[in-house]
Amino acid sequence: MAKPHTSSDHLAAVQLLLCCTLLVAFAAPAATAASAPAPSPAKVNMTWDVEYILWAPDCQQRVMVGINGRFPGPTITARAGDVVRVTVNNKLHTEGLVIHWHGMRQVGTPWADGTASISQCAINPGDSFTYEFVADKPGTFFYHGHFGMQRAAGLYGSLIVNATAAQDEPYRRDYDGGELNVLLSDWYHENVYAQAAGLERKDKHFEWIGEPQTILINGRGQHECMLGKVTRYHRGIDRYAKTCVRGKEAKLCRDEERCLRRSECGPYCPESQCAPVVFDVEPGKTYRLRIASTTTLSALNLQVQGHELTVVEADGNPVEPFKVTDIDIYSGESYSVLLTTNQKPTFYRPGAFWITVGVRGRHPKTLPATAVLRYTNSKFDWPGSAPPQTPAWDDIDHSKSFTYRIKALKNNATTKTRPPTSAAVNRTIVMLNTQTMVGGHVRWAINNVSLALPATPYLGAYHYGLQGSAFDAAGEAPDGVPEGYNVSRPPGENEGYAARLSDRVYELPHGALVDVVLQNADMMREKASETHPWHLHGHDFWVLGYGEGRYDAGKDMARLNMDDPPLRNTVVVLPHGWTALRFVADNTGAWAFHCHIEPHLHMGMGAVFVEGVEKMRELKVPREAMMCGVISTSAAVVTPAAPRTPAPAPAP
Amino acid sequence: MAKPHTSSDHLAAVQLLLCCTLLVAFAAPAATAASAPAPSPAKVNMTWDVEYILWAPDCQQRVMVGINGRFPGPTITARAGDVVRVTVNNKLHTEGLVIHWHGMRQVGTPWADGTASISQCAINPGDSFTYEFVADKPGTFFYHGHFGMQRAAGLYGSLIVNATAAQDEPYRRDYDGGELNVLLSDWYHENVYAQAAGLERKDKHFEWIGEPQTILINGRGQHECMLGKVTRYHRGIDRYAKTCVRGKEAKLCRDEERCLRRSECGPYCPESQCAPVVFDVEPGKTYRLRIASTTTLSALNLQVQGHELTVVEADGNPVEPFKVTDIDIYSGESYSVLLTTNQKPTFYRPGAFWITVGVRGRHPKTLPATAVLRYTNSKFDWPGSAPPQTPAWDDIDHSKSFTYRIKALKNNATTKTRPPTSAAVNRTIVMLNTQTMVGGHVRWAINNVSLALPATPYLGAYHYGLQGSAFDAAGEAPDGVPEGYNVSRPPGENEGYAARLSDRVYELPHGALVDVVLQNADMMREKASETHPWHLHGHDFWVLGYGEGRYDAGKDMARLNMDDPPLRNTVVVLPHGWTALRFVADNTGAWAFHCHIEPHLHMGMGAVFVEGVEKMRELKVPREAMMCGVISTSAAVVTPAAPRTPAPAPAP
């Protein structure tokens, strides 16, 4: 009954295109340069049923969007160059869905990027669609829903791409203990439909989603509970903390249902959906922790009790290693850190150590999450001590210090990381981020435009030449900050500033060198400005620099880092600051660029880059991915078949 | 940005078809016979934004599916013969939607019946669709979502069709006071996504939706509160009742927010979303109460303190008037009752009288709902007495007594109601209703088949000749109860009985006279059987009779009521009983026939009748209503347009 769709017909074309792109990339360094795929790419095949599940990720049962009956979704493990092929069966009854493969550049397969309204039509309820793309580079990635607020509903999982022997990661020989996967997220008890309704209420009835109830590690948390011996500090930040697990109690519970549904701390069945995560490690080894964050809202900080962390990878790109006691991680980012199990057991840390994940940047109403790093020679399963404290939520200098230390790996044999010089830049887009009112609604806007996505996917509109009817193609989205706009004052005090809804895009010629400057500003509440992690689809970009206040090209451009800027796919713009990035628009397609905070995107905080308009018609776009909106009824796309064959006679 | 779709191109064809059908109907009496439309039909035009709203129908705020920012949806008022034209803008972000016009027969407009998977594709998020159909007969109707469990999410409203002067209703001159609209429903605090997830859990993890939290009258109720002076009886059935409003306190509250969110009884702002409904009436007049029920689950009973009710209409058909003290009403049914305001005020009923709506047929864990009938000469706004008691929930004889009294109006000048004789019956379908397990899931099945709807709408599949690829067209759904099945024993004890999922349909030749016998049976829990209200789309049918135990054609057929069977669109099959009905399959289209209990349909309790297969190709089906599933990608339907025009140059 489900309609099986595949894009396998397009695989040959995809691989050919990818090959060509790779050749180009190696001949002339570009932001989409990738590891060479193995000569004969393997296939990673998966079939997913996406459906509602009742689940208790933090010990309270709610409805979630699960995959194959579980949350979080299955971890995809591939090798660089493999073809990943995931058939998605939509069993959500009434909701469409798409899956975005966060960090995959989709060179030659822009229709597989999984962004509703941009790269494809949502997969209808009861229908199926097969994503097929090349895992083009090694690194730590994840996947998630990209339609409405379905990511916040639990539709996500890990995507790990290992290096091939031929294309080894530069830090591969620096760890001998193996890898630990740490997928971070936050969780709300209110469902996303109610959240969306609250965000759209007008004027004073606006209801912000608030802080999450629970931080999850690999999909598990403990609502209103904090594990470990709670110290005065922890009690201070948390009026909710109740009781705590200690010693071996976690194994004493045998009643699964009771485990699943309890909202107080206490014993957890190891098999419970909300059992604390325990990582078992051998002493005297070095491990790679793959850490990714797909939070709805929260900026996080992770530390491991008593252990130093060496950062080696950011968003699938090698960075110059540096040591820290904790790392900041924003929604949409991923890191690999190396950790050596070199701690001697003590009475309070008997070979078991807390991993703490706390909230940063917003006054934390959410308890830190905790997991356990347990040496195989530990005498106890649990540390007897208090979990370490993450930095104060408002210690912005700590955040800056970490962010600014991220640089491209020097002498990187496998990837070229130095960007083309500024003289070669074809286009600069300065993007003013403002929170503002549009028609009585609280919205986020970029240069006065608040993104309202159309019913017809842009990629299909361009492919079929239907730009004029699919969206507002009468002009481009605006390129720069309105003249004289004072970023230190709220939008209401900037005369003549009025944002509007729009679905206009930025059109970038194929191969253009593009600079984007994200410009933060005062929010509607005066003297407030938030951190926004911006994620670009279809590309990595060089992060050229950060600054305070208003970006001044004449002064600031000369100070940009042209020496060792890191490649990323996600970057933050800090409160009242700016961030400059550069990329080569060499990936034909329609690519979202947006704040990765789920409600911010929902409120219009995004933009769409269309690259290679002139090449769009030639793309081998799977027809079934585009049959919605104006495309499905356009005579320019399809004509009624004639003559029709007679209807088959009814079966006897 | 939304794509405006209309089916207005098809209106001329629709009206022509309708005219023809009406001519036929008057020439030869048939179940779809209708009042003649006025010579120049008026148009009732509406535009609806369907969107999530935060609403407090029972004083607790939840997310609902609202229309134009409100719940319930706007009341549609038309005159018989009017063209109703409703443009639906889907603003639900990720959910498709359809609207079913319950009781409208859609003669010539089967694509406007609003059943996803059957009559059309769901309207995509961000898209629009215009329903256009003739309100073909006077009566009391309603509309609601018919995709997943969206009706239970609040997507419904009233649809009132008044008689034209030329086609007066036979009881029109029996009331001089006007009309009161009473739309009944039930409300759950758990969202429908979680409810659906619970219903689909396997084996012992199955979670039934349970009883509703609140009964709503015109979309308003008071959770865990019972208005009026609570008596020992009411306290007995309700451990939740807290405090009560008395006298004029309902007007004292001025704090709307406090009103909206309170969960205890007490003062309600008249403007609150959960304020009790008050019907103001003049003394000494006769009123028509239009009562319809769109409950998710509950069978209801309504009574008006101190007033007799005269039943005159059922599902838009005149019935032989009869007097009752209370009426039963099942989900999907509608009645008109006449009420004369002839009561003298007393101290406890100072011209204000309780209307009580209680639950029937299931052990009531839900408090009765109450509204007030207030005479304009009342000294107080509220009665000082206890609300009347509805009949005991398990008094099945009371239900039978009411149901059996409903007969067609004798000497009805405007509609012919006598059915064709049994000798003329072309096909008899006996439908065994069983609750059973299918693949570890609790399901409802009809003759061993549990309906699983396809991704492609049947109407489109037949229209485009794609039956073979759209659903299982290798045979029809089974016609009768399996040989030897013992309806008094649970399915597990009936050897060889094994239900399966299927999307097979019943194909009925155009004009066939069809008998359907609904056969109830023992549920999985032995010695239990439930009442199911079955609703047929596209038709009224004659209710020929009811019986106990297993239907025996040889014995029972002769006892059917061929004299004055009422016309209905919804009928109940009572526990361990059977119900026989008859209709003329003269309405080309694909029509749902299903239990109107929302979770029962979701669990497979339905069937699809396809009528006039041979005429399907000729239907002027709006293309935009069918562009999903296999239709959107079938080369038999559409071919790529060639040659393509070049893409427009990007705007400067």
PDB file of C-alpha atoms in Angstrom, chain A residues 390-555:
ATOM      1  CA  THR A 390      29.948  23.264  34.308  1.00  0.00           C
ATOM      2  CA  PRO A 391      30.961  26.934  33.929  1.00  0.00           C
ATOM      3  CA  ALA A 392      28.514  29.623  35.050  1.00  0.00           C
ATOM      4  CA  TRP A 393      25.815  30.035  32.415  1.00  0.00           C
ATOM      5  CA  ASP A 394      26.648  33.706  31.880  1.00  0.00           C
ATOM      6  CA  ASP A 395      30.442  33.377  31.705  1.00  0.00           C
ATOM      7  CA  ILE A 396      30.540  34.591  28.111  1.00  0.00           C
ATOM      8  CA  ASP A 397      34.320  35.005  28.229  1.00  0.00           C
ATOM      9  CA  HIS A 398      34.647  31.278  28.789  1.00  0.00           C
ATOM     10  CA  SER A 399      32.584  30.677  25.645  1.00  0.00           C
ATOM     11  CA  LYS A 400      34.627  33.114  23.602  1.00  0.00           C
ATOM     12  CA  SER A 401      37.857  31.623  24.812  1.00  0.00           C
ATOM     13  CA  PHE A 402      36.817  28.162  23.658  1.00  0.00           C
ATOM     14  CA  THR A 403      35.334  29.285  20.367  1.00  0.00           C
ATOM     15  CA  TYR A 404      38.307  31.429  19.403  1.00  0.00           C
ATOM     16  CA  ARG A 405      40.766  28.584  19.983  1.00  0.00           C
ATOM     17  CA  ILE A 406      39.348  26.478  17.172  1.00  0.00           C
ATOM     18  CA  LYS A 407      41.765  26.615  14.201  1.00  0.00           C
ATOM     19  CA  ALA A 408      42.352  24.445  11.199  1.00  0.00           C
ATOM     20  CA  LEU A 409      44.901  21.707  11.632  1.00  0.00           C
ATOM     21  CA  LYS A 410      48.275  22.905  10.457  1.00  0.00           C
ATOM     22  CA  ASN A 411      50.154  20.782   7.939  1.00  0.00           C
ATOM     23  CA  ASN A 412      47.040  18.867   7.164  1.00  0.00           C
ATOM     24  CA  ALA A 413      48.054  16.342   4.552  1.00  0.00           C
ATOM     25  CA  THR A 414      44.556  15.271   3.611  1.00  0.00           C
ATOM     26  CA  THR A 415      42.546  18.452   3.233  1.00  0.00           C
ATOM     27  CA  LYS A 416      43.431  21.855   1.944  1.00  0.00           C
ATOM     28  CA  THR A 417      42.019  24.398   4.331  1.00  0.00           C
ATOM     29  CA  ARG A 418      43.325  27.798   3.360  1.00  0.00           C
ATOM     30  CA  PRO A 419      40.579  29.944   1.804  1.00  0.00           C
ATOM     31  CA  PRO A 420      40.979  31.962  -1.394  1.00  0.00           C
ATOM     32  CA  THR A 421      42.084  35.507  -0.721  1.00  0.00           C
ATOM     33  CA  SER A 422      39.619  38.306  -0.063  1.00  0.00           C
ATOM     34  CA  ALA A 423      40.419  39.857  -3.389  1.00  0.00           C
ATOM     35  CA  ALA A 424      38.678  36.916  -5.050  1.00  0.00           C
ATOM     36  CA  VAL A 425      35.404  37.374  -3.163  1.00  0.00           C
ATOM     37  CA  ASN A 426      32.490  37.723  -5.608  1.00  0.00           C
ATOM     38  CA  ARG A 427      29.804  38.652  -3.160  1.00  0.00           C
ATOM     39  CA  THR A 428      29.457  39.703   0.449  1.00  0.00           C
ATOM     40  CA  ILE A 429      26.169  39.292   2.285  1.00  0.00           C
ATOM     41  CA  VAL A 430      25.873  40.930   5.676  1.00  0.00           C
ATOM     42  CA  MET A 431      23.016  39.396   7.636  1.00  0.00           C
ATOM     43  CA  LEU A 432      21.480  41.431  10.408  1.00  0.00           C
ATOM     44  CA  ASN A 433      19.813  39.127  12.955  1.00  0.00           C
ATOM     45  CA  THR A 434      16.886  40.827  14.613  1.00  0.00           C
ATOM     46  CA  GLN A 435      13.998  39.792  16.799  1.00  0.00           C
ATOM     47  CA  THR A 436      11.060  41.898  15.750  1.00  0.00           C
ATOM     48  CA  MET A 437       7.305  42.083  15.284  1.00  0.00           C
ATOM     49  CA  VAL A 438       5.708  41.204  11.958  1.00  0.00           C
ATOM     50  CA  GLY A 439       1.942  41.598  11.761  1.00  0.00           C
ATOM     51  CA  GLY A 440       1.545  41.232  15.494  1.00  0.00           C
ATOM     52  CA  HIS A 441       3.708  38.118  15.659  1.00  0.00           C
ATOM     53  CA  VAL A 442       7.115  37.839  17.290  1.00  0.00           C
ATOM     54  CA  ARG A 443       9.522  36.835  14.538  1.00  0.00           C
ATOM     55  CA  TRP A 444      13.210  36.683  13.753  1.00  0.00           C
ATOM     56  CA  ALA A 445      14.350  38.517  10.654  1.00  0.00           C
ATOM     57  CA  ILE A 446      17.452  38.728   8.477  1.00  0.00           C
ATOM     58  CA  ASN A 447      17.881  42.189   6.974  1.00  0.00           C
ATOM     59  CA  ASN A 448      14.188  42.870   7.576  1.00  0.00           C
ATOM     60  CA  VAL A 449      13.075  39.618   6.020  1.00  0.00           C
ATOM     61  CA  SER A 450      11.534  36.863   8.107  1.00  0.00           C
ATOM     62  CA  LEU A 451      11.670  33.589   6.204  1.00  0.00           C
ATOM     63  CA  ALA A 452       8.283  32.008   5.468  1.00  0.00           C
ATOM     64  CA  LEU A 453       8.834  28.827   3.509  1.00  0.00           C
ATOM     65  CA  PRO A 454       6.670  28.110   0.442  1.00  0.00           C
ATOM     66  CA  ALA A 455       4.531  25.022  -0.269  1.00  0.00           C
ATOM     67  CA  THR A 456       6.642  24.191  -3.334  1.00  0.00           C
ATOM     68  CA  PRO A 457      10.280  23.185  -2.804  1.00  0.00           C
ATOM     69  CA  TYR A 458      12.712  25.691  -4.306  1.00  0.00           C
ATOM     70  CA  LEU A 459      14.837  22.976  -5.863  1.00  0.00           C
ATOM     71  CA  GLY A 460      11.846  21.661  -7.786  1.00  0.00           C
ATOM     72  CA  ALA A 461      10.703  25.155  -8.696  1.00  0.00           C
ATOM     73  CA  TYR A 462      14.064  25.933 -10.300  1.00  0.00           C
ATOM     74  CA  HIS A 463      14.377  22.526 -11.886  1.00  0.00           C
ATOM     75  CA  TYR A 464      11.001  22.865 -13.606  1.00  0.00           C
ATOM     76  CA  GLY A 465      11.342  26.603 -14.261  1.00  0.00           C
ATOM     77  CA  LEU A 466       8.426  27.536 -12.014  1.00  0.00           C
ATOM     78  CA  GLN A 467      10.126  30.152  -9.863  1.00  0.00           C
ATOM     79  CA  GLY A 468       7.525  32.770 -10.678  1.00  0.00           C
ATOM     80  CA  SER A 469       4.580  30.789  -9.379  1.00  0.00           C
ATOM     81  CA  ALA A 470       6.285  28.879  -6.569  1.00  0.00           C
ATOM     82  CA  PHE A 471       7.646  31.794  -4.545  1.00  0.00           C
ATOM     83  CA  ASP A 472       8.450  35.480  -4.694  1.00  0.00           C
ATOM     84  CA  ALA A 473      11.075  35.474  -7.435  1.00  0.00           C
ATOM     85  CA  ALA A 474      10.662  39.151  -8.244  1.00  0.00           C
ATOM     86  CA  GLY A 475      13.886  39.925  -6.467  1.00  0.00           C
ATOM     87  CA  GLU A 476      16.467  38.579  -4.106  1.00  0.00           C
ATOM     88  CA  ALA A 477      16.482  38.645  -0.327  1.00  0.00           C
ATOM     89  CA  PRO A 478      18.281  41.797   0.875  1.00  0.00           C
ATOM     90  CA  ASP A 479      22.061  41.756   0.967  1.00  0.00           C
ATOM     91  CA  GLY A 480      23.005  43.936   3.866  1.00  0.00           C
ATOM     92  CA  VAL A 481      22.167  45.706   7.088  1.00  0.00           C
ATOM     93  CA  PRO A 482      19.819  48.639   6.504  1.00  0.00           C
ATOM     94  CA  GLU A 483      21.765  51.887   6.352  1.00  0.00           C
ATOM     95  CA  GLY A 484      22.264  53.458   9.751  1.00  0.00           C
ATOM     96  CA  TYR A 485      20.791  50.565  11.707  1.00  0.00           C
ATOM     97  CA  ASN A 486      22.013  50.723  15.298  1.00  0.00           C
ATOM     98  CA  VAL A 487      22.744  47.151  16.404  1.00  0.00           C
ATOM     99  CA  SER A 488      23.017  48.259  20.028  1.00  0.00           C
ATOM    100  CA  ARG A 489      19.399  49.389  20.190  1.00  0.00           C
ATOM    101  CA  PRO A 490      16.217  47.329  19.886  1.00  0.00           C
ATOM    102  CA  PRO A 491      14.471  47.251  16.504  1.00  0.00           C
ATOM    103  CA  GLY A 492      11.655  49.425  17.799  1.00  0.00           C
ATOM    104  CA  GLU A 493      14.116  52.265  18.235  1.00  0.00           C
ATOM    105  CA  ASN A 494      15.531  51.952  14.750  1.00  0.00           C
ATOM    106  CA  GLU A 495      13.441  54.325  12.707  1.00  0.00           C
ATOM    107  CA  GLY A 496      12.082  53.045   9.431  1.00  0.00           C
ATOM    108  CA  TYR A 497      12.861  49.475  10.322  1.00  0.00           C
ATOM    109  CA  ALA A 498       9.972  47.200   9.485  1.00  0.00           C
ATOM    110  CA  ALA A 499      10.403  43.503   8.862  1.00  0.00           C
ATOM    111  CA  ARG A 500       8.167  41.482   6.571  1.00  0.00           C
ATOM    112  CA  LEU A 501       7.527  37.851   5.763  1.00  0.00           C
ATOM    113  CA  SER A 502       9.102  36.646   2.549  1.00  0.00           C
ATOM    114  CA  ASP A 503      10.209  33.521   0.724  1.00  0.00           C
ATOM    115  CA  ARG A 504      12.779  35.268  -1.438  1.00  0.00           C
ATOM    116  CA  VAL A 505      16.148  33.585  -1.852  1.00  0.00           C
ATOM    117  CA  TYR A 506      19.769  34.501  -2.576  1.00  0.00           C
ATOM    118  CA  GLU A 507      20.907  33.353  -5.997  1.00  0.00           C
ATOM    119  CA  LEU A 508      24.612  32.598  -6.223  1.00  0.00           C
ATOM    120  CA  PRO A 509      26.335  31.928  -9.546  1.00  0.00           C
ATOM    121  CA  HIS A 510      28.095  28.600  -9.766  1.00  0.00           C
ATOM    122  CA  GLY A 511      31.579  28.801  -8.299  1.00  0.00           C
ATOM    123  CA  ALA A 512      31.178  32.233  -6.733  1.00  0.00           C
ATOM    124  CA  LEU A 513      33.314  32.980  -3.682  1.00  0.00           C
ATOM    125  CA  VAL A 514      30.873  34.228  -1.068  1.00  0.00           C
ATOM    126  CA  ASP A 515      31.455  36.007   2.227  1.00  0.00           C
ATOM    127  CA  VAL A 516      28.698  36.050   4.803  1.00  0.00           C
ATOM    128  CA  VAL A 517      28.846  38.224   7.884  1.00  0.00           C
ATOM    129  CA  LEU A 518      26.352  37.332  10.594  1.00  0.00           C
ATOM    130  CA  GLN A 519      25.568  40.516  12.480  1.00  0.00           C
ATOM    131  CA  ASN A 520      23.930  40.149  15.880  1.00  0.00           C
ATOM    132  CA  ALA A 521      21.878  42.965  17.428  1.00  0.00           C
ATOM    133  CA  ASP A 522      19.803  44.072  20.350  1.00  0.00           C
ATOM    134  CA  MET A 523      16.595  42.126  20.816  1.00  0.00           C
ATOM    135  CA  MET A 524      13.193  43.629  21.475  1.00  0.00           C
ATOM    136  CA  ARG A 525      14.047  43.512  25.146  1.00  0.00           C
ATOM    137  CA  GLU A 526      16.678  46.224  25.304  1.00  0.00           C
ATOM    138  CA  LYS A 527      20.289  45.318  26.119  1.00  0.00           C
ATOM    139  CA  ALA A 528      19.689  41.677  25.428  1.00  0.00           C
ATOM    140  CA  SER A 529      21.183  39.668  22.605  1.00  0.00           C
ATOM    141  CA  GLU A 530      21.354  35.906  22.236  1.00  0.00           C
ATOM    142  CA  THR A 531      23.834  33.432  20.830  1.00  0.00           C
ATOM    143  CA  HIS A 532      22.685  31.873  17.564  1.00  0.00           C
ATOM    144  CA  PRO A 533      24.337  28.818  16.026  1.00  0.00           C
ATOM    145  CA  TRP A 534      23.997  29.138  12.236  1.00  0.00           C
ATOM    146  CA  HIS A 535      24.165  26.029  10.098  1.00  0.00           C
ATOM    147  CA  LEU A 536      24.800  25.943   6.356  1.00  0.00           C
ATOM    148  CA  HIS A 537      23.565  23.061   4.240  1.00  0.00           C
ATOM    149  CA  GLY A 538      25.531  21.672   1.306  1.00  0.00           C
ATOM    150  CA  HIS A 539      28.856  23.124   2.432  1.00  0.00           C
ATOM    151  CA  ASP A 540      31.574  23.594   4.900  1.00  0.00           C
ATOM    152  CA  PHE A 541      32.710  27.195   5.264  1.00  0.00           C
ATOM    153  CA  TRP A 542      35.778  28.873   6.621  1.00  0.00           C
ATOM    154  CA  VAL A 543      35.214  30.756   9.863  1.00  0.00           C
ATOM    155  CA  LEU A 544      37.260  33.869   9.230  1.00  0.00           C
ATOM    156  CA  GLY A 545      36.660  35.675  12.478  1.00  0.00           C
ATOM    157  CA  TYR A 546      34.487  37.067  15.209  1.00  0.00           C
ATOM    158  CA  GLY A 547      34.084  40.572  16.554  1.00  0.00           C
ATOM    159  CA  GLU A 548      32.090  42.797  18.862  1.00  0.00           C
ATOM    160  CA  GLY A 549      29.504  45.376  17.891  1.00  0.00           C
ATOM    161  CA  ARG A 550      28.853  46.302  14.286  1.00  0.00           C
ATOM    162  CA  TYR A 551      30.973  44.760  11.552  1.00  0.00           C
ATOM    163  CA  ASP A 552      33.003  47.384   9.749  1.00  0.00           C
ATOM    164  CA  ALA A 553      34.345  46.025   6.463  1.00  0.00           C
ATOM    165  CA  GLY A 554      36.985  48.705   6.149  1.00  0.00           C
ATOM    166  CA  LYS A 555      38.422  47.978   9.566  1.00  0.00           C
TER     167      LYS A 555
END
